[in-house]
């Protein structure tokens, strides 16, 4: 079988044509127009059977791209979800800052920040994606300054960055808020510090850890986040020459070095995508092989799923997921920082609980407003009552297809999952939220027998 042609998308207008390592590459510039097919139509009732290849982790990939700002050497990441909206948004921001970004259709991202053209990240780019704030630490560490537009809140909460700024101040940076921008200055460089976060923050841990790799002396982060994506980010930084210990624990120790080198690093599989498709099987029934992923980073989900009646096991590099005929038993969960139940899987788990035998309770402790999928699920016939940051889900016999509205990334996919099992047709509008975080979701679900297609919004 002849090798599929590898296409490469040069995000950077100023990029030199990168070497496709001897393979034929076709350069298509990033003038991708937003698709007018901004809705999904799902017809429920099909059991799922077949293989789904899991993509690289969005919430690791975005940080890997920021880390490439820390060095003037080229850095290469493989297994990257290069078609995701958020990855393209990050690529555009990094290109604006002066980095050459090449995204290849085989999942290779080649990043080279030989020079930083500007240390200002403007509102019109930052407002599209909150993770843009993660260029602050690398720019401050490499250039001694950064002006970053404050990331807006989003549908799931206000999401301030006070912990990020607390960390940089502790390392000697001067921080000023002016005209909607965070203006950070460290003209004499950053100094190592012992920083204790009052509560766990993934982004603050990542931003400060990146900055600390080039600070003078030792930085200790206490009450640090322990997510697998942070471990992956730390391993990539170590490959670039950083000195980091304690990854995956709540105390991370970074010894600053004078500079970092280029490296090649494989992005970990996406554990939230993995968990999402596990919930899909839990809801629609069937048996699916999730390819190129793991179970060890999803214990907090897999325990409840097996307790509710599913079969889940690692098989080489794949995970086998099976739900026999009967619907799942109701079960209670509470979202917490890793290794607790992931808040990014809360909406999907709730969708699955709508058809459970009995009832389940879900408590959201990480974000203050992450139940926006509830009214939409209720419009499909679910029986859900919200009390503060808890929701009681009483299982119903069936869901009925309806026209529903996506509000954020994970709420969107929860509605798609509900559509897989609802009677009749469900149309999920505003699926640009989905395209930010799920690669080829229509193709992946169609490939295991779901009746789903993109349509234009009514
Ligand atoms: C990351 O967001 C993820 N995003 C989120 O995934 C995920 O839900 C979250 O971590 C928790 O696991 C990316 O990695 C790009 P936090 P982040 O800092 O870093 C508050 C998805 O669906 N907080 O751990 O923003 C904050 O408001 C997304 O893929 C402060 O108050 O999360 C929130 O309530 C959604 N001050 C809580 O802490 C700060 O300085 C946890 O936020 C920072 C955070």
Short mmCIF file of C-alpha atoms and ligand atoms in Angstrom, two decimals:
data_model
loop_
_atom_site.label_atom_id
_atom_site.label_comp_id
_atom_site.label_asym_id
_atom_site.label_seq_id
_atom_site.Cartn_x
_atom_site.Cartn_y
_atom_site.Cartn_z
CA UNK A 1 0.00 0.00 0.00
CA UNK A 2 1.55 3.30 -0.99
CA UNK A 3 2.32 5.63 1.91
CA UNK A 4 -0.31 8.40 2.29
CA UNK A 5 1.18 11.72 1.24
CA UNK A 6 2.18 13.71 4.32
CA UNK A 7 0.78 17.19 4.14
CA UNK A 8 2.26 19.93 6.21
CA UNK A 9 0.64 23.12 7.31
CA UNK A 10 2.99 26.01 7.81
CA UNK A 11 1.28 28.28 10.28
CA UNK A 12 4.09 30.79 10.10
CA UNK A 13 3.99 33.14 7.19
CA UNK A 14 7.72 33.63 7.68
CA UNK A 15 8.53 29.97 7.87
CA UNK A 16 11.26 28.51 5.73
CA UNK A 17 10.05 25.40 3.97
CA UNK A 18 10.84 22.75 6.54
CA UNK A 19 12.48 19.52 5.55
CA UNK A 20 9.80 16.78 5.41
CA UNK A 21 12.55 14.31 6.30
CA UNK A 22 12.62 13.05 2.73
CA UNK A 23 8.90 12.59 2.51
CA UNK A 24 6.74 14.37 -0.02
CA UNK A 25 5.12 17.29 1.75
CA UNK A 26 2.62 19.67 0.40
CA UNK A 27 2.54 23.09 2.03
CA UNK A 28 -0.91 24.44 2.69
CA UNK A 29 -0.99 27.73 4.53
CA UNK A 30 -3.25 28.27 7.45
CA UNK A 31 -6.10 29.94 5.70
CA UNK A 32 -8.48 27.30 6.92
CA UNK A 33 -11.93 28.79 6.78
CA UNK A 34 -14.30 28.00 9.66
CA UNK A 35 -16.64 25.29 8.51
CA UNK A 36 -20.24 26.36 7.81
CA UNK A 37 -21.28 22.90 8.96
CA UNK A 38 -21.57 24.08 12.52
CA UNK A 39 -23.91 21.42 13.89
CA UNK A 40 -23.96 17.64 14.36
CA UNK A 41 -26.94 15.41 13.68
CA UNK A 42 -26.97 12.15 15.65
CA UNK A 43 -29.52 9.36 15.29
CA UNK A 44 -29.60 7.21 18.41
CA UNK A 45 -29.85 3.47 18.94
CA UNK A 46 -26.68 1.96 17.46
CA UNK A 47 -24.39 -0.09 19.67
CA UNK A 48 -20.71 0.74 19.15
CA UNK A 49 -18.26 -1.80 17.78
CA UNK A 50 -14.75 -1.40 16.35
CA UNK A 51 -11.58 0.61 16.89
CA UNK A 52 -11.02 4.27 17.80
CA UNK A 53 -7.51 5.73 17.66
CA UNK A 54 -6.92 8.10 20.54
CA UNK A 55 -5.14 11.37 19.70
CA UNK A 56 -2.35 13.08 21.57
CA UNK A 57 -3.47 14.99 24.68
CA UNK A 58 -4.75 18.52 23.99
CA UNK A 59 -3.89 19.62 27.54
CA UNK A 60 -0.31 18.45 27.15
CA UNK A 61 0.21 19.50 23.52
CA UNK A 62 -0.67 23.17 24.18
CA UNK A 63 1.96 23.36 26.94
CA UNK A 64 4.60 21.61 24.85
CA UNK A 65 4.12 24.31 22.21
CA UNK A 66 4.64 27.04 24.83
CA UNK A 67 7.75 25.30 26.18
CA UNK A 68 9.41 25.70 22.76
CA UNK A 69 9.61 29.45 23.55
CA UNK A 70 12.22 28.65 26.22
CA UNK A 71 14.96 27.82 23.71
CA UNK A 72 16.39 29.21 20.46
CA UNK A 73 16.83 25.63 19.23
CA UNK A 74 14.27 23.68 17.17
CA UNK A 75 11.98 21.38 19.18
CA UNK A 76 9.91 18.54 17.71
CA UNK A 77 6.86 16.89 19.24
CA UNK A 78 5.21 13.74 17.89
CA UNK A 79 1.72 12.29 18.50
CA UNK A 80 0.36 15.83 18.54
CA UNK A 81 -3.38 16.53 17.86
CA UNK A 82 -2.47 18.90 15.03
CA UNK A 83 -6.03 19.33 13.68
CA UNK A 84 -7.49 20.66 16.96
CA UNK A 85 -8.79 24.22 16.97
CA UNK A 86 -6.90 25.02 20.16
CA UNK A 87 -3.61 23.74 18.71
CA UNK A 88 -4.08 26.02 15.69
CA UNK A 89 -4.95 28.96 17.91
CA UNK A 90 -1.81 28.38 19.95
CA UNK A 91 0.21 28.04 16.72
CA UNK A 92 -1.08 31.41 15.53
CA UNK A 93 -0.14 33.07 18.82
CA UNK A 94 3.35 31.54 18.83
CA UNK A 95 3.81 32.54 15.18
CA UNK A 96 2.86 36.11 16.15
CA UNK A 97 5.57 36.02 18.84
CA UNK A 98 8.15 34.98 16.21
CA UNK A 99 8.20 31.19 16.40
CA UNK A 100 8.24 29.09 13.22
CA UNK A 101 5.50 26.50 13.60
CA UNK A 102 4.98 23.59 11.21
CA UNK A 103 2.17 21.10 11.85
CA UNK A 104 2.33 17.88 9.82
CA UNK A 105 -0.62 15.63 9.08
CA UNK A 106 1.26 12.71 10.66
CA UNK A 107 1.04 14.46 14.04
CA UNK A 108 4.53 15.93 14.08
CA UNK A 109 4.86 19.55 15.26
CA UNK A 110 8.15 21.29 14.45
CA UNK A 111 8.64 24.45 16.50
CA UNK A 112 11.55 26.87 16.35
CA UNK A 113 11.65 30.14 18.33
CA UNK A 114 15.08 31.22 17.04
CA UNK A 115 14.21 34.81 17.92
CA UNK A 116 11.31 36.32 19.81
CA UNK A 117 9.85 39.10 17.65
CA UNK A 118 7.59 40.54 20.34
CA UNK A 119 6.74 39.81 23.97
CA UNK A 120 3.22 41.19 23.64
CA UNK A 121 0.37 38.66 23.34
CA UNK A 122 -2.59 40.70 22.07
CA UNK A 123 -6.22 40.48 23.16
CA UNK A 124 -7.56 39.34 19.79
CA UNK A 125 -5.43 36.20 20.00
CA UNK A 126 -5.51 35.52 23.77
CA UNK A 127 -9.29 35.95 24.05
CA UNK A 128 -9.84 32.87 21.85
CA UNK A 129 -8.21 30.51 24.29
CA UNK A 130 -7.41 30.76 27.99
CA UNK A 131 -4.34 28.53 27.67
CA UNK A 132 -2.63 31.42 25.84
CA UNK A 133 -1.67 32.73 29.28
CA UNK A 134 0.91 29.92 29.35
CA UNK A 135 3.24 31.94 27.13
CA UNK A 136 3.75 34.31 30.09
CA UNK A 137 6.18 32.15 32.05
CA UNK A 138 8.40 31.20 29.09
CA UNK A 139 8.58 34.79 27.76
CA UNK A 140 9.38 36.17 31.22
CA UNK A 141 12.10 33.56 31.69
CA UNK A 142 13.68 33.96 28.25
CA UNK A 143 13.21 37.71 27.59
CA UNK A 144 12.76 39.19 31.07
CA UNK A 145 9.42 40.70 30.10
CA UNK A 146 5.94 39.89 28.79
CA UNK A 147 2.68 41.78 28.22
CA UNK A 148 -0.20 39.33 28.02
CA UNK A 149 -3.82 40.32 27.58
CA UNK A 150 -5.80 39.01 30.55
CA UNK A 151 -7.59 35.84 29.45
CA UNK A 152 -11.32 36.34 29.70
CA UNK A 153 -13.30 34.01 31.91
CA UNK A 154 -15.27 31.40 30.04
CA UNK A 155 -18.54 29.55 30.23
CA UNK A 156 -17.39 27.33 33.10
CA UNK A 157 -16.14 30.05 35.41
CA UNK A 158 -14.19 33.26 35.99
CA UNK A 159 -10.86 31.36 35.96
CA UNK A 160 -8.48 34.04 37.28
CA UNK A 161 -4.70 33.74 37.05
CA UNK A 162 -3.79 35.10 40.50
CA UNK A 163 -1.82 31.96 41.39
CA UNK A 164 0.26 32.25 38.23
CA UNK A 165 1.11 35.87 39.13
CA UNK A 166 1.79 34.97 42.76
CA UNK A 167 4.43 32.51 41.56
CA UNK A 168 6.15 34.97 39.25
CA UNK A 169 6.20 37.66 41.97
CA UNK A 170 7.80 35.17 44.38
CA UNK A 171 10.53 34.68 41.75
CA UNK A 172 11.23 38.43 41.66
CA UNK A 173 9.08 39.58 38.77
CA UNK A 174 7.26 42.92 38.94
CA UNK A 175 3.66 42.51 37.85
CA UNK A 176 1.35 45.35 36.83
CA UNK A 177 -2.24 45.11 35.56
CA UNK A 178 -2.83 47.87 33.03
CA UNK A 179 -5.49 48.29 30.35
CA UNK A 180 -6.55 44.63 30.47
CA UNK A 181 -2.96 43.48 30.16
CA UNK A 182 -0.69 41.70 32.64
CA UNK A 183 2.67 43.49 32.34
CA UNK A 184 5.44 41.35 33.82
CA UNK A 185 9.04 42.49 34.17
CA UNK A 186 12.15 40.67 35.42
CA UNK A 187 15.03 42.61 33.86
CA UNK A 188 17.61 40.93 36.08
CA UNK A 189 16.13 37.49 35.45
CA UNK A 190 14.02 35.30 37.75
CA UNK A 191 15.27 33.90 41.06
CA UNK A 192 14.36 30.49 42.44
CA UNK A 193 11.80 30.55 45.26
CA UNK A 194 9.71 28.22 47.46
CA UNK A 195 6.13 28.70 46.28
CA UNK A 196 3.17 27.10 48.09
CA UNK A 197 -0.08 27.22 46.12
CA UNK A 198 -3.11 27.76 48.42
CA UNK A 199 -5.03 25.29 46.23
CA UNK A 200 -4.15 23.10 43.26
CA UNK A 201 -3.93 24.82 39.88
CA UNK A 202 -2.86 22.97 36.74
CA UNK A 203 -2.08 26.13 34.78
CA UNK A 204 -0.22 27.90 37.58
CA UNK A 205 1.92 24.81 38.21
CA UNK A 206 2.79 24.59 34.50
CA UNK A 207 3.43 28.29 33.95
CA UNK A 208 5.69 28.66 36.97
CA UNK A 209 7.49 25.35 36.31
CA UNK A 210 8.39 26.50 32.79
CA UNK A 211 9.70 29.84 34.09
CA UNK A 212 11.68 28.13 36.87
CA UNK A 213 13.70 26.04 34.37
CA UNK A 214 15.69 29.20 33.47
CA UNK A 215 15.60 30.93 36.86
CA UNK A 216 18.73 31.36 38.99
CA UNK A 217 18.78 28.74 41.73
CA UNK A 218 16.23 26.28 43.07
CA UNK A 219 12.44 26.62 42.86
CA UNK A 220 10.18 24.37 44.94
CA UNK A 221 6.46 24.20 44.10
CA UNK A 222 4.38 22.90 47.03
CA UNK A 223 0.74 21.81 46.59
CA UNK A 224 1.60 21.48 42.89
CA UNK A 225 -0.84 19.83 40.47
CA UNK A 226 -0.14 16.16 39.72
CA UNK A 227 -1.95 15.70 36.37
CA UNK A 228 -0.31 13.30 33.85
CA UNK A 229 -0.13 16.23 31.42
CA UNK A 230 2.14 18.05 33.87
CA UNK A 231 4.36 14.97 34.18
CA UNK A 232 4.52 14.87 30.38
CA UNK A 233 5.37 18.57 30.21
CA UNK A 234 8.09 18.09 32.82
CA UNK A 235 9.53 15.13 30.89
CA UNK A 236 9.65 17.24 27.73
CA UNK A 237 11.47 20.01 29.62
CA UNK A 238 13.93 17.46 31.03
CA UNK A 239 14.57 16.25 27.45
CA UNK A 240 15.39 19.88 26.64
CA UNK A 241 17.95 19.96 29.47
CA UNK A 242 15.86 21.15 32.42
CA UNK A 243 16.52 19.78 35.92
CA UNK A 244 13.20 18.77 37.49
CA UNK A 245 12.32 16.30 40.27
CA UNK A 246 9.03 15.30 41.90
CA UNK A 247 6.85 15.26 38.77
CA UNK A 248 3.48 13.66 39.60
CA UNK A 249 3.80 14.50 43.28
CA UNK A 250 2.55 17.61 45.05
CA UNK A 251 6.12 18.91 45.52
CA UNK A 252 8.11 19.69 42.36
CA UNK A 253 11.74 20.87 42.58
CA UNK A 254 13.32 22.72 39.65
CA UNK A 255 17.00 23.71 39.49
CA UNK A 256 17.43 26.54 37.02
CA UNK A 257 19.90 26.19 34.11
CA UNK A 258 21.37 28.90 31.88
CA UNK A 259 19.72 27.67 28.68
CA UNK A 260 17.67 24.82 27.21
CA UNK A 261 18.30 22.83 24.02
CA UNK A 262 16.15 21.38 21.30
CA UNK A 263 14.66 17.91 21.74
CA UNK A 264 12.17 15.43 20.32
CA UNK A 265 9.35 14.28 22.59
CA UNK A 266 6.19 12.20 22.11
CA UNK A 267 3.01 13.73 23.51
CA UNK A 268 1.04 11.43 25.83
CA UNK A 269 -2.36 10.10 24.71
CA UNK A 270 -5.41 12.16 25.59
CA UNK A 271 -6.87 10.71 28.82
CA UNK A 272 -10.00 12.89 28.59
CA UNK A 273 -10.71 11.73 25.04
CA UNK A 274 -10.10 8.15 26.25
CA UNK A 275 -12.55 8.60 29.13
CA UNK A 276 -15.08 10.27 26.84
CA UNK A 277 -15.23 7.23 24.54
CA UNK A 278 -15.43 4.89 27.54
CA UNK A 279 -18.55 6.81 28.62
CA UNK A 280 -19.86 6.55 25.05
CA UNK A 281 -19.67 2.74 25.26
CA UNK A 282 -21.17 2.84 28.75
CA UNK A 283 -24.15 4.70 27.36
CA UNK A 284 -24.67 3.17 23.90
CA UNK A 285 -23.42 -0.32 24.71
CA UNK A 286 -21.05 -2.45 22.61
CA UNK A 287 -17.35 -3.15 22.55
CA UNK A 288 -14.64 -0.79 21.36
CA UNK A 289 -10.86 -0.99 21.21
CA UNK A 290 -9.31 2.38 22.07
CA UNK A 291 -5.96 2.40 20.28
CA UNK A 292 -2.70 3.94 21.54
CA UNK A 293 -3.87 4.86 25.02
CA UNK A 294 -3.69 3.73 28.63
CA UNK A 295 -5.78 2.86 31.67
CA UNK A 296 -3.24 3.85 34.36
CA UNK A 297 -4.06 7.58 34.10
CA UNK A 298 -7.82 7.04 34.38
CA UNK A 299 -8.19 4.98 37.56
CA UNK A 300 -10.66 7.47 39.05
CA UNK A 301 -13.04 6.94 36.10
CA UNK A 302 -12.44 3.25 35.43
CA UNK A 303 -13.21 2.26 39.02
CA UNK A 304 -16.75 3.72 38.89
CA UNK A 305 -17.33 2.38 35.35
CA UNK A 306 -16.39 -1.17 36.38
CA UNK A 307 -18.43 -0.70 39.56
CA UNK A 308 -21.37 0.32 37.35
CA UNK A 309 -21.05 -2.83 35.25
CA UNK A 310 -18.50 -2.29 32.46
CA UNK A 311 -15.50 -4.38 31.42
CA UNK A 312 -12.32 -2.32 30.82
CA UNK A 313 -8.83 -3.73 30.39
CA UNK A 314 -5.44 -2.75 28.98
CA UNK A 315 -4.39 -4.90 26.03
CA UNK A 316 -0.87 -3.91 24.87
CA UNK A 317 -1.02 -0.30 23.71
CA UNK A 318 -4.80 -0.44 23.49
CA UNK A 319 -7.69 -0.41 25.95
CA UNK A 320 -10.62 -2.77 25.49
CA UNK A 321 -13.99 -1.37 26.63
CA UNK A 322 -17.19 -3.41 26.80
CA UNK A 323 -20.66 -3.00 28.22
CA UNK A 324 -22.95 -5.97 28.07
CA UNK A 325 -26.71 -5.65 27.69
CA UNK A 326 -27.90 -4.22 30.98
CA UNK A 327 -27.69 -0.50 31.72
CA UNK A 328 -25.23 0.76 34.29
CA UNK A 329 -26.03 1.08 37.96
CA UNK A 330 -26.24 4.61 39.42
CA UNK A 331 -23.06 5.69 41.23
CA UNK A 332 -21.87 8.83 43.08
CA UNK A 333 -18.74 10.77 42.07
CA UNK A 334 -17.03 14.01 43.07
CA UNK A 335 -14.59 15.88 40.83
CA UNK A 336 -11.17 16.67 42.32
CA UNK A 337 -7.65 17.48 41.14
CA UNK A 338 -5.70 14.45 39.88
CA UNK A 339 -5.65 11.61 40.90
CA UNK A 340 -9.30 12.34 41.79
CA UNK A 341 -12.15 12.15 39.28
CA UNK A 342 -11.35 14.58 36.42
CA UNK A 343 -13.64 17.60 36.15
CA UNK A 344 -13.19 17.33 32.36
CA UNK A 345 -15.07 14.01 32.45
CA UNK A 346 -17.94 15.19 34.67
CA UNK A 347 -20.35 16.12 31.86
CA UNK A 348 -19.70 12.88 29.97
CA UNK A 349 -20.23 10.78 33.11
CA UNK A 350 -23.47 12.66 33.81
CA UNK A 351 -24.73 11.92 30.30
CA UNK A 352 -24.03 8.26 30.94
CA UNK A 353 -25.86 8.35 34.29
CA UNK A 354 -29.07 9.65 32.68
CA UNK A 355 -29.94 6.06 31.67
CA UNK A 356 -28.63 4.32 34.77
CA UNK A 357 -30.57 1.90 36.96
CA UNK A 358 -31.39 3.88 40.12
CA UNK A 359 -29.73 7.26 40.70
CA UNK A 360 -26.30 8.88 41.00
CA UNK A 361 -24.96 12.08 42.52
CA UNK A 362 -22.26 14.22 40.91
CA UNK A 363 -20.46 16.95 42.87
CA UNK A 364 -18.32 19.47 40.97
CA UNK A 365 -15.62 20.95 43.22
CA UNK A 366 -13.16 22.43 40.67
CA UNK A 367 -15.20 24.95 38.65
CA UNK A 368 -18.05 27.09 39.89
CA UNK A 369 -20.33 26.79 36.87
CA UNK A 370 -19.85 23.48 35.13
CA UNK A 371 -23.44 22.18 34.95
CA UNK A 372 -24.54 23.96 31.77
CA UNK A 373 -25.14 20.63 30.06
CA UNK A 374 -27.91 19.90 32.62
CA UNK A 375 -30.75 21.93 31.07
CA UNK A 376 -29.90 20.59 27.62
CA UNK A 377 -29.87 16.97 28.86
CA UNK A 378 -33.20 17.60 30.62
CA UNK A 379 -34.65 18.78 27.30
CA UNK A 380 -33.82 15.29 26.03
CA UNK A 381 -35.83 13.76 28.87
CA UNK A 382 -33.16 13.31 31.52
CA UNK A 383 -34.20 13.64 35.18
CA UNK A 384 -31.53 15.81 36.83
CA UNK A 385 -31.86 18.10 39.84
CA UNK A 386 -29.09 20.57 40.69
CA UNK A 387 -28.52 21.62 44.32
CA UNK A 388 -25.56 24.03 44.55
CA UNK A 389 -22.50 22.22 43.21
CA UNK A 390 -24.19 18.82 43.26
CA UNK A 391 -26.55 17.20 40.77
CA UNK A 392 -28.83 14.21 41.39
CA UNK A 393 -29.38 12.13 38.28
CA UNK A 394 -32.31 9.70 38.39
CA UNK A 395 -32.13 7.11 35.62
CA UNK A 396 -34.89 7.22 32.99
CA UNK A 397 -36.08 4.53 30.59
CA UNK A 398 -35.20 6.54 27.52
CA UNK A 399 -33.96 9.87 26.19
CA UNK A 400 -35.63 11.57 23.26
CA UNK A 401 -33.73 13.32 20.49
CA UNK A 402 -33.94 17.14 20.48
CA UNK A 403 -32.21 20.22 19.12
CA UNK A 404 -29.66 21.26 21.78
CA UNK A 405 -27.01 23.90 22.22
CA UNK A 406 -23.36 23.32 23.05
CA UNK A 407 -21.91 25.77 25.59
CA UNK A 408 -18.38 24.53 26.29
CA UNK A 409 -16.09 21.77 25.11
CA UNK A 410 -17.05 19.00 27.50
CA UNK A 411 -20.74 19.91 27.71
CA UNK A 412 -20.83 19.63 23.89
CA UNK A 413 -19.50 16.12 23.84
CA UNK A 414 -21.89 15.10 26.62
CA UNK A 415 -24.78 16.08 24.35
CA UNK A 416 -23.31 14.04 21.49
CA UNK A 417 -23.07 11.02 23.81
CA UNK A 418 -26.70 11.47 24.85
CA UNK A 419 -27.65 11.65 21.17
CA UNK A 420 -26.02 8.25 20.59
CA UNK A 421 -28.66 6.61 22.75
CA UNK A 422 -31.66 8.96 22.45
CA UNK A 423 -34.70 7.90 20.46
CA UNK A 424 -34.81 9.69 17.11
CA UNK A 425 -32.63 12.58 16.02
CA UNK A 426 -30.54 15.00 18.07
CA UNK A 427 -28.99 18.12 16.55
CA UNK A 428 -26.14 19.68 18.56
CA UNK A 429 -25.56 23.30 17.54
CA UNK A 430 -22.43 25.45 17.98
CA UNK A 431 -20.06 22.51 17.66
CA UNK A 432 -17.07 24.81 17.19
CA UNK A 433 -16.64 24.14 20.92
CA UNK A 434 -16.18 20.45 20.07
CA UNK A 435 -13.67 21.04 17.30
CA UNK A 436 -11.41 22.81 19.80
CA UNK A 437 -10.79 19.63 21.74
CA UNK A 438 -11.82 16.46 19.86
CA UNK A 439 -9.98 15.40 16.70
CA UNK A 440 -12.19 13.92 13.96
CA UNK A 441 -15.01 13.02 16.36
CA UNK A 442 -17.50 12.34 13.54
CA UNK A 443 -15.09 10.01 11.74
CA UNK A 444 -14.11 8.25 14.97
CA UNK A 445 -17.73 7.62 16.03
CA UNK A 446 -18.89 6.73 12.51
CA UNK A 447 -16.05 4.22 12.41
CA UNK A 448 -17.60 2.28 15.30
CA UNK A 449 -21.14 2.34 13.90
CA UNK A 450 -22.65 5.58 15.22
CA UNK A 451 -25.11 7.37 12.94
CA UNK A 452 -23.67 10.89 13.08
CA UNK A 453 -22.93 13.61 10.52
CA UNK A 454 -22.04 17.29 10.28
CA UNK A 455 -24.87 19.55 9.14
CA UNK A 456 -25.33 23.30 8.86
CA UNK A 457 -27.01 25.01 11.81
CA UNK A 458 -30.72 25.56 11.29
C1 LIG B 1 -6.65 23.09 33.03
O1 LIG B 1 -7.25 24.37 33.14
C2 LIG B 1 -7.28 22.42 31.83
N1 LIG B 1 -7.01 23.21 30.62
C3 LIG B 1 -8.80 22.32 32.03
O2 LIG B 1 -9.34 21.61 30.91
C4 LIG B 1 -9.06 21.49 33.30
O3 LIG B 1 -10.45 21.45 33.54
C5 LIG B 1 -8.34 22.16 34.49
O4 LIG B 1 -6.93 22.29 34.20
C6 LIG B 1 -8.50 21.33 35.76
O5 LIG B 1 -8.01 20.04 35.57
C7 LIG B 1 -5.81 23.05 30.00
O6 LIG B 1 -4.96 22.31 30.43
C8 LIG B 1 -5.61 23.86 28.75
P1 LIG B 1 -6.73 25.22 37.02
P2 LIG B 1 -6.64 25.47 34.17
O7 LIG B 1 -5.74 26.31 37.01
O8 LIG B 1 -5.17 25.34 34.21
C9 LIG B 1 -9.02 28.33 39.80
C10 LIG B 1 -10.75 21.25 29.08
O9 LIG B 1 -11.97 21.01 29.02
N2 LIG B 1 -7.81 29.16 39.64
O10 LIG B 1 -6.36 23.89 37.62
O11 LIG B 1 -7.23 26.76 33.84
C11 LIG B 1 -9.79 28.17 38.51
O12 LIG B 1 -10.67 29.26 38.32
C12 LIG B 1 -10.26 22.31 30.04
O13 LIG B 1 -9.86 20.66 28.41
C13 LIG B 1 -7.68 30.34 40.36
O14 LIG B 1 -8.58 30.71 41.12
O15 LIG B 1 -7.27 24.95 35.55
C14 LIG B 1 -10.51 26.87 38.71
O16 LIG B 1 -11.69 27.10 39.43
C15 LIG B 1 -11.39 23.00 30.79
N3 LIG B 1 -6.57 31.10 40.20
C16 LIG B 1 -9.53 26.05 39.56
O17 LIG B 1 -8.64 27.00 40.15
C17 LIG B 1 -5.54 30.72 39.37
O18 LIG B 1 -4.52 31.45 39.29
C18 LIG B 1 -8.70 25.06 38.76
O19 LIG B 1 -8.07 25.77 37.73
C19 LIG B 1 -5.68 29.52 38.66
C20 LIG B 1 -6.81 28.75 38.80
#
